[in-house]
XYZ file of C-alpha atoms in Angstrom:
95
model
C 84.366 -30.154 218.615
C 83.671 -33.310 216.641
C 84.820 -36.700 217.827
C 85.098 -39.460 215.241
C 85.442 -43.166 215.919
C 88.906 -44.604 215.345
C 89.647 -45.538 211.757
C 89.329 -49.213 210.916
C 91.710 -50.921 208.529
C 90.059 -51.614 205.153
C 88.647 -55.094 204.641
C 90.433 -57.193 202.037
C 88.759 -57.369 198.657
C 87.405 -60.813 197.844
C 89.852 -61.372 194.969
C 92.791 -60.462 197.183
C 91.443 -62.722 199.901
C 91.079 -65.614 197.470
C 94.676 -65.144 196.278
C 95.801 -65.239 199.903
C 93.796 -68.406 200.538
C 95.257 -70.065 197.438
C 98.756 -69.353 198.735
C 97.928 -70.827 202.121
C 95.981 -73.905 201.003
C 97.553 -76.146 203.610
C 96.917 -73.559 206.301
C 93.218 -73.459 205.480
C 92.833 -77.229 205.196
C 94.602 -77.855 208.498
C 93.129 -75.010 210.502
C 90.791 -75.604 213.424
C 88.324 -72.972 212.259
C 84.729 -73.700 211.360
C 82.520 -71.790 208.968
C 78.870 -72.080 208.033
C 78.478 -71.083 204.404
C 75.991 -71.764 201.599
C 76.405 -75.261 200.148
C 77.217 -73.820 196.719
C 80.253 -72.021 198.123
C 81.309 -75.000 200.244
C 81.143 -77.375 197.280
C 83.071 -74.965 195.079
C 85.880 -74.427 197.573
C 86.063 -77.981 198.964
C 87.896 -79.438 195.982
C 90.149 -76.465 195.357
C 91.209 -76.114 198.983
C 91.016 -79.752 200.149
C 88.347 -78.945 202.717
C 85.955 -81.306 204.446
C 82.282 -80.390 204.143
C 79.710 -81.568 206.664
C 75.984 -80.989 207.067
C 75.228 -79.179 210.333
C 73.453 -81.304 212.963
C 70.558 -78.829 213.061
C 68.172 -77.190 210.623
C 69.286 -73.852 209.215
C 66.348 -71.756 208.004
C 66.437 -70.217 204.559
C 67.495 -66.596 204.946
C 64.879 -63.921 204.391
C 66.017 -61.528 201.717
C 64.746 -58.066 200.916
C 65.726 -55.644 198.190
C 65.461 -51.956 199.019
C 65.805 -48.985 196.706
C 64.756 -45.385 196.548
C 61.344 -44.729 194.945
C 62.982 -42.490 192.335
C 64.600 -45.637 190.893
C 61.325 -47.576 190.456
C 61.112 -46.878 186.735
C 64.814 -46.609 185.869
C 65.434 -49.361 183.273
C 68.920 -50.220 184.518
C 67.644 -50.480 188.073
C 64.707 -52.663 186.983
C 67.133 -54.943 185.149
C 69.405 -55.218 188.191
C 66.476 -56.118 190.468
C 65.328 -58.810 188.002
C 68.847 -60.251 187.859
C 69.147 -60.320 191.647
C 65.758 -62.013 192.030
C 66.587 -64.594 189.366
C 69.932 -65.449 190.965
C 68.437 -65.734 194.449
C 65.660 -67.967 193.052
C 68.311 -70.145 191.405
C 70.344 -70.477 194.610
C 67.373 -70.955 196.953
C 64.568 -72.578 194.946
């Protein structure tokens, strides 16, 4: 006999979530929720959603990031390109 965990509802896709947020702009701006997000995202959404952005009253360390892949993909050109793109974007966001 095999017992499986209960099924979870699927998470909303980001584009669907953004559409939902756009439709509930006032709900987001007037909610009592708090979120800690990268400054790039906060700045982007602040104007579009009429949000207030504040610096936290404490230091937030830069996240440690790692890229993992299977050794068989070390020399795959498409995989090498993707890793370069990821590194470049992370370096741009967190200089």
